[in-house]
Amino acid sequence: MLVEVWRSGFLESVHRGSLVVLDAAGAPLLEVGDVRRPVLPRSANKPVQATALLAAGWRPRNDRELALGAASHNGEDEHRELAAQVLAVAGLGPDDLGCPPALPQHEGTRAQWLVAGRSPDRLAMNCSGKHAAMLSACVAAGWPTQGYLEREHPLQQAIEARLGEASGEPVSAVVVDGCGAPQHALSLTGLARGVLSLVEADPGTPERLVADAMRAHPWLVAGTGRDDTELMQGVPGLLVKGGADGVHVAALPGAGAVALKLDDGGDRGRLPALTAGLLRLGLPAESLSRWLLTPVSGGDGVVGQVRAAASLA
């Protein structure tokens, strides 16, 4: 049990799962649940995936483009415009994207689209930055853009190999992600180890370039009102990346990394669990206070909280 939901002094619900905390050298500080069981990190794999795109020859014009290549963005105007620019530099356009059309995740932008009668758009899909970067890497490497989402494509083979190398373990399964790209199963320990390797890498390496770009442009990584963006803005040096179905990973140079998976695949318990793990790395509670407890509403007031369970204390 990682997270408890308390309402008026009554334990209403719990969220079960697994969580691992590694120190700066990659040694375990805390293991709760089965942290060696393969999970699907989903978008939490994106930071390491982006290093494979650089190794294939992709040369983004600036770190903003690189941050978007590892993003799960809101589909706000600047996100879509930047993804279109990445494609244009490679001589491609939105029709080359293999991700499905979507409405923007940002509530205000989506409402404007609905009022205007706009249809879902591939650029608005939260993974369009990753797909634009994948296609750009194919062009740079001389690989075909057709079929770039097939597991046998040289781009996907390079990504699979890179994830295994960074995590220190072989990819145990490959499935189809929500955006249509291959998704690679790793243990939580492997996920944490891989993201930690990015923030601990030497300056100028592909690993460090990705970490630095994401931390320099946290709004591009997620967007307005998103937890990943606000955590990276609030904690200097912290790299954070969430994934669908209850996965989150974070790493801080000189301190270590945290990775978790909630078995129910929900979002409600992720931040209390993640920040409890970050406390084990020595981060001060005041820097994490916004995320340690989630209020539970009752009537016009707050009657409880979502908080980390005793297993994480």
Short mmCIF file of C-alpha atoms in Angstrom, two decimals:
data_model
loop_
_atom_site.label_atom_id
_atom_site.label_comp_id
_atom_site.label_asym_id
_atom_site.label_seq_id
_atom_site.Cartn_x
_atom_site.Cartn_y
_atom_site.Cartn_z
CA MET A 1 0.00 0.00 0.00
CA LEU A 2 1.61 3.25 -1.15
CA VAL A 3 -1.12 5.86 -0.70
CA GLU A 4 -4.06 6.38 1.67
CA VAL A 5 -7.19 8.48 1.14
CA TRP A 6 -8.62 9.86 4.38
CA ARG A 7 -12.06 11.51 4.64
CA SER A 8 -13.14 13.01 7.97
CA GLY A 9 -10.79 10.68 9.83
CA PHE A 10 -12.05 7.60 7.93
CA LEU A 11 -9.74 5.58 5.67
CA GLU A 12 -11.84 5.60 2.50
CA SER A 13 -9.49 4.18 -0.16
CA VAL A 14 -5.94 3.02 -0.77
CA HIS A 15 -3.68 2.84 -3.79
CA ARG A 16 -1.34 -0.15 -4.01
CA GLY A 17 1.73 -0.50 -6.14
CA SER A 18 5.52 -0.50 -6.13
CA LEU A 19 8.14 2.19 -5.58
CA VAL A 20 11.92 2.25 -5.64
CA VAL A 21 14.37 4.90 -4.43
CA LEU A 22 17.98 4.75 -5.65
CA ASP A 23 20.92 6.77 -4.36
CA ALA A 24 23.18 8.78 -6.66
CA ALA A 25 25.27 5.68 -7.40
CA GLY A 26 22.20 3.61 -8.32
CA ALA A 27 22.07 1.55 -5.14
CA PRO A 28 18.62 0.95 -3.59
CA LEU A 29 17.64 3.09 -0.61
CA LEU A 30 14.03 1.91 -0.47
CA GLU A 31 12.11 -0.86 -2.21
CA VAL A 32 8.37 -1.20 -1.63
CA GLY A 33 6.49 -3.87 -3.57
CA ASP A 34 7.99 -5.82 -6.45
CA VAL A 35 10.31 -3.28 -8.02
CA ARG A 36 11.89 -5.89 -10.30
CA ARG A 37 8.65 -6.95 -11.98
CA PRO A 38 8.37 -5.60 -15.53
CA VAL A 39 5.98 -2.70 -15.98
CA LEU A 40 5.16 -0.48 -18.93
CA PRO A 41 6.73 2.93 -18.16
CA ARG A 42 4.76 4.48 -21.02
CA SER A 43 5.85 8.12 -21.47
CA ALA A 44 8.31 7.85 -18.58
CA ASN A 45 10.57 6.12 -21.14
CA LYS A 46 10.73 9.29 -23.27
CA PRO A 47 13.83 10.90 -21.75
CA VAL A 48 15.98 7.86 -22.49
CA GLN A 49 14.29 7.37 -25.87
CA ALA A 50 15.33 10.87 -26.85
CA THR A 51 18.99 10.02 -26.31
CA ALA A 52 18.65 7.33 -28.98
CA LEU A 53 17.35 9.93 -31.44
CA LEU A 54 20.42 12.10 -30.86
CA ALA A 55 22.68 9.07 -31.28
CA ALA A 56 20.96 8.36 -34.62
CA GLY A 57 22.01 11.79 -35.88
CA TRP A 58 19.09 14.08 -35.03
CA ARG A 59 20.42 17.57 -34.41
CA PRO A 60 17.68 19.79 -33.01
CA ARG A 61 18.27 23.48 -33.66
CA ASN A 62 17.97 24.30 -29.96
CA ASP A 63 17.19 22.74 -26.60
CA ARG A 64 13.52 23.74 -26.91
CA GLU A 65 13.10 21.29 -29.77
CA LEU A 66 14.96 18.63 -27.80
CA ALA A 67 12.70 19.14 -24.77
CA LEU A 68 9.63 18.73 -26.98
CA GLY A 69 11.10 15.49 -28.34
CA ALA A 70 10.83 14.02 -24.82
CA ALA A 71 7.49 15.63 -23.99
CA SER A 72 3.93 14.61 -23.23
CA HIS A 73 2.56 18.04 -23.97
CA ASN A 74 -0.85 19.65 -23.55
CA GLY A 75 -1.35 20.48 -27.23
CA GLU A 76 -1.28 24.20 -26.48
CA ASP A 77 -0.51 26.56 -29.36
CA GLU A 78 3.23 26.74 -28.77
CA HIS A 79 3.51 22.97 -28.42
CA ARG A 80 1.82 22.38 -31.78
CA GLU A 81 3.73 25.15 -33.53
CA LEU A 82 7.09 23.85 -32.33
CA ALA A 83 6.27 20.27 -33.39
CA ALA A 84 5.37 21.58 -36.84
CA GLN A 85 8.70 23.45 -37.03
CA VAL A 86 10.65 20.29 -36.11
CA LEU A 87 8.91 18.46 -38.94
CA ALA A 88 9.46 21.28 -41.43
CA VAL A 89 13.21 21.37 -40.78
CA ALA A 90 13.30 17.69 -41.75
CA GLY A 91 11.29 18.37 -44.91
CA LEU A 92 8.17 16.76 -43.46
CA GLY A 93 4.70 17.81 -42.39
CA PRO A 94 1.91 16.85 -40.00
CA ASP A 95 0.60 14.20 -42.40
CA ASP A 96 3.83 12.25 -41.86
CA LEU A 97 3.06 11.80 -38.16
CA GLY A 98 2.04 8.30 -37.14
CA CYS A 99 0.37 9.36 -33.90
CA PRO A 100 -3.44 9.54 -33.96
CA PRO A 101 -5.36 12.84 -34.22
CA ALA A 102 -6.46 14.25 -30.86
CA LEU A 103 -7.94 17.29 -29.21
CA PRO A 104 -5.63 19.37 -26.99
CA GLN A 105 -5.40 18.19 -23.38
CA HIS A 106 -5.27 21.76 -22.10
CA GLU A 107 -8.82 22.53 -21.01
CA GLY A 108 -8.93 26.12 -22.26
CA THR A 109 -7.44 25.27 -25.65
CA ARG A 110 -9.72 22.25 -26.06
CA ALA A 111 -12.79 24.36 -25.19
CA GLN A 112 -11.81 26.92 -27.85
CA TRP A 113 -11.43 24.14 -30.41
CA LEU A 114 -14.81 22.66 -29.57
CA VAL A 115 -16.56 26.03 -29.78
CA ALA A 116 -14.88 26.67 -33.13
CA GLY A 117 -15.83 23.21 -34.41
CA ARG A 118 -12.21 22.20 -34.97
CA SER A 119 -11.47 18.54 -35.56
CA PRO A 120 -8.83 16.48 -33.75
CA ASP A 121 -5.32 17.09 -35.09
CA ARG A 122 -2.18 14.95 -35.05
CA LEU A 123 -0.08 17.90 -33.88
CA ALA A 124 -2.36 18.28 -30.84
CA MET A 125 -1.73 14.70 -29.74
CA ASN A 126 0.43 14.73 -26.60
CA CYS A 127 3.16 12.61 -28.22
CA SER A 128 3.47 14.65 -31.44
CA GLY A 129 6.81 16.09 -30.30
CA LYS A 130 8.25 12.62 -29.83
CA HIS A 131 6.96 11.52 -33.22
CA ALA A 132 8.32 14.64 -34.93
CA ALA A 133 11.70 13.93 -33.34
CA MET A 134 11.56 10.26 -34.35
CA LEU A 135 10.86 11.20 -37.96
CA SER A 136 13.68 13.78 -37.88
CA ALA A 137 16.06 11.12 -36.61
CA CYS A 138 15.06 8.85 -39.50
CA VAL A 139 15.83 11.61 -42.01
CA ALA A 140 19.17 12.33 -40.33
CA ALA A 141 20.17 8.67 -40.34
CA GLY A 142 18.98 8.00 -43.88
CA TRP A 143 16.31 5.57 -42.71
CA PRO A 144 12.87 5.42 -44.32
CA THR A 145 10.15 7.44 -42.64
CA GLN A 146 7.54 5.00 -43.84
CA GLY A 147 7.04 2.30 -41.25
CA TYR A 148 8.98 4.21 -38.57
CA LEU A 149 6.67 2.81 -35.88
CA GLU A 150 7.29 -0.84 -36.73
CA ARG A 151 9.38 -2.70 -34.18
CA GLU A 152 11.69 -3.96 -36.93
CA HIS A 153 12.46 -0.44 -38.20
CA PRO A 154 16.09 0.54 -37.49
CA LEU A 155 14.93 3.52 -35.43
CA GLN A 156 12.86 1.35 -33.10
CA GLN A 157 15.64 -1.20 -32.87
CA ALA A 158 18.00 1.57 -31.78
CA ILE A 159 15.52 2.82 -29.18
CA GLU A 160 14.97 -0.68 -27.80
CA ALA A 161 18.71 -1.25 -27.49
CA ARG A 162 19.24 2.12 -25.84
CA LEU A 163 16.53 1.52 -23.23
CA GLY A 164 18.12 -1.80 -22.33
CA GLU A 165 21.57 -0.24 -22.08
CA ALA A 166 20.46 2.67 -19.88
CA SER A 167 18.33 0.51 -17.57
CA GLY A 168 20.99 -2.17 -17.18
CA GLU A 169 18.52 -4.91 -18.09
CA PRO A 170 17.02 -6.32 -21.30
CA VAL A 171 13.64 -5.04 -22.45
CA SER A 172 11.28 -7.82 -21.37
CA ALA A 173 8.31 -7.10 -23.66
CA VAL A 174 7.37 -4.79 -26.52
CA VAL A 175 3.75 -3.72 -27.00
CA VAL A 176 1.94 -0.93 -28.86
CA ASP A 177 1.63 2.33 -26.93
CA GLY A 178 -1.35 4.67 -27.07
CA CYS A 179 0.40 6.86 -29.64
CA GLY A 180 1.07 3.86 -31.91
CA ALA A 181 4.80 3.60 -31.17
CA PRO A 182 6.45 0.55 -29.62
CA GLN A 183 6.39 0.58 -25.81
CA HIS A 184 9.06 -1.27 -23.87
CA ALA A 185 8.63 -3.06 -20.55
CA LEU A 186 11.24 -2.51 -17.84
CA SER A 187 11.39 -2.93 -14.10
CA LEU A 188 10.95 0.13 -11.90
CA THR A 189 14.56 -0.25 -10.84
CA GLY A 190 15.64 -0.21 -14.48
CA LEU A 191 13.45 2.82 -15.21
CA ALA A 192 14.94 4.75 -12.27
CA ARG A 193 18.46 3.70 -13.21
CA GLY A 194 18.04 4.91 -16.79
CA VAL A 195 16.70 8.35 -15.92
CA LEU A 196 19.28 8.75 -13.18
CA SER A 197 22.01 8.12 -15.78
CA LEU A 198 20.81 11.19 -17.69
CA VAL A 199 21.15 13.69 -14.85
CA GLU A 200 24.49 12.20 -13.73
CA ALA A 201 26.00 12.20 -17.24
CA ASP A 202 28.88 14.47 -18.27
CA PRO A 203 27.97 17.82 -19.86
CA GLY A 204 27.65 17.68 -23.63
CA THR A 205 26.76 13.98 -23.81
CA PRO A 206 23.40 13.01 -25.39
CA GLU A 207 22.16 11.94 -21.95
CA ARG A 208 22.98 15.24 -20.30
CA LEU A 209 21.70 17.26 -23.28
CA VAL A 210 18.27 15.66 -22.90
CA ALA A 211 18.20 16.16 -19.14
CA ASP A 212 19.32 19.77 -19.42
CA ALA A 213 16.80 20.58 -22.16
CA MET A 214 13.88 19.15 -20.22
CA ARG A 215 14.86 20.98 -17.03
CA ALA A 216 15.43 24.24 -18.91
CA HIS A 217 12.01 24.08 -20.58
CA PRO A 218 9.62 22.28 -18.24
CA TRP A 219 6.57 23.95 -19.80
CA LEU A 220 7.37 22.31 -23.12
CA VAL A 221 7.66 18.90 -21.43
CA ALA A 222 4.05 19.05 -20.19
CA GLY A 223 2.29 22.42 -20.09
CA THR A 224 0.09 24.78 -18.14
CA GLY A 225 -1.06 23.36 -14.83
CA ARG A 226 0.76 20.05 -15.25
CA ASP A 227 2.55 18.38 -12.33
CA ASP A 228 5.77 17.58 -14.21
CA THR A 229 6.13 21.20 -15.30
CA GLU A 230 5.45 22.63 -11.85
CA LEU A 231 7.71 20.17 -10.04
CA MET A 232 10.66 20.96 -12.29
CA GLN A 233 9.96 24.68 -11.92
CA GLY A 234 9.75 24.34 -8.14
CA VAL A 235 12.76 22.08 -7.46
CA PRO A 236 15.97 23.21 -9.21
CA GLY A 237 17.81 20.40 -10.98
CA LEU A 238 14.97 17.89 -10.72
CA LEU A 239 14.05 15.89 -13.82
CA VAL A 240 10.49 14.50 -13.73
CA LYS A 241 8.53 12.47 -16.27
CA GLY A 242 5.15 10.88 -15.79
CA GLY A 243 3.72 8.03 -17.80
CA ALA A 244 0.19 6.78 -18.34
CA ASP A 245 -1.40 4.20 -16.06
CA GLY A 246 0.13 5.28 -12.79
CA VAL A 247 3.85 5.57 -13.58
CA HIS A 248 6.20 8.37 -12.53
CA VAL A 249 9.97 8.79 -12.42
CA ALA A 250 12.18 11.59 -11.09
CA ALA A 251 15.93 12.06 -10.68
CA LEU A 252 18.14 14.69 -9.06
CA PRO A 253 21.90 14.83 -9.66
CA GLY A 254 23.96 14.01 -6.60
CA ALA A 255 20.90 12.63 -4.80
CA GLY A 256 19.31 9.74 -6.72
CA ALA A 257 16.06 8.71 -8.38
CA VAL A 258 12.51 7.56 -7.62
CA ALA A 259 10.26 5.43 -9.81
CA LEU A 260 6.77 4.16 -9.03
CA LYS A 261 3.82 2.30 -10.50
CA LEU A 262 0.30 2.36 -9.02
CA ASP A 263 -1.46 -0.92 -9.69
CA ASP A 264 -4.81 0.76 -10.37
CA GLY A 265 -3.27 2.88 -13.13
CA GLY A 266 -4.78 6.07 -11.71
CA ASP A 267 -3.39 9.54 -11.21
CA ARG A 268 -4.71 10.51 -7.78
CA GLY A 269 -1.99 8.84 -5.71
CA ARG A 270 1.03 9.53 -7.88
CA LEU A 271 2.22 12.86 -6.48
CA PRO A 272 1.98 11.96 -2.76
CA ALA A 273 3.94 8.75 -3.47
CA LEU A 274 6.52 10.43 -5.70
CA THR A 275 7.20 13.26 -3.28
CA ALA A 276 7.45 10.83 -0.37
CA GLY A 277 10.17 9.08 -2.34
CA LEU A 278 11.92 12.38 -3.01
CA LEU A 279 11.98 13.06 0.71
CA ARG A 280 14.03 9.88 1.09
CA LEU A 281 16.61 11.51 -1.18
CA GLY A 282 16.99 14.36 1.28
CA LEU A 283 14.92 17.01 -0.49
CA PRO A 284 13.52 19.47 2.07
CA ALA A 285 9.83 19.04 2.84
CA GLU A 286 9.16 22.73 2.28
CA SER A 287 10.21 22.44 -1.36
CA LEU A 288 7.70 19.62 -1.88
CA SER A 289 4.89 20.81 0.37
CA ARG A 290 2.50 21.53 -2.52
CA TRP A 291 2.55 17.90 -3.61
CA LEU A 292 2.95 15.88 -0.41
CA LEU A 293 -0.78 16.01 0.43
CA THR A 294 -3.77 16.30 -1.89
CA PRO A 295 -6.86 17.84 -0.24
CA VAL A 296 -10.09 15.84 -0.07
CA SER A 297 -13.13 18.11 -0.40
CA GLY A 298 -16.37 17.91 1.54
CA GLY A 299 -19.05 20.55 1.03
CA ASP A 300 -17.33 23.93 0.87
CA GLY A 301 -14.28 22.81 2.83
CA VAL A 302 -11.43 20.33 3.07
CA VAL A 303 -12.25 17.25 5.14
CA GLY A 304 -9.32 14.97 4.44
CA GLN A 305 -6.25 14.26 2.40
CA VAL A 306 -4.57 11.89 0.00
CA ARG A 307 -1.19 11.06 1.54
CA ALA A 308 1.66 8.59 1.40
CA ALA A 309 1.17 5.42 3.41
CA ALA A 310 3.37 4.34 6.32
CA SER A 311 5.40 2.12 3.99
CA LEU A 312 6.92 5.28 2.48
CA ALA A 313 7.44 7.19 5.72
#
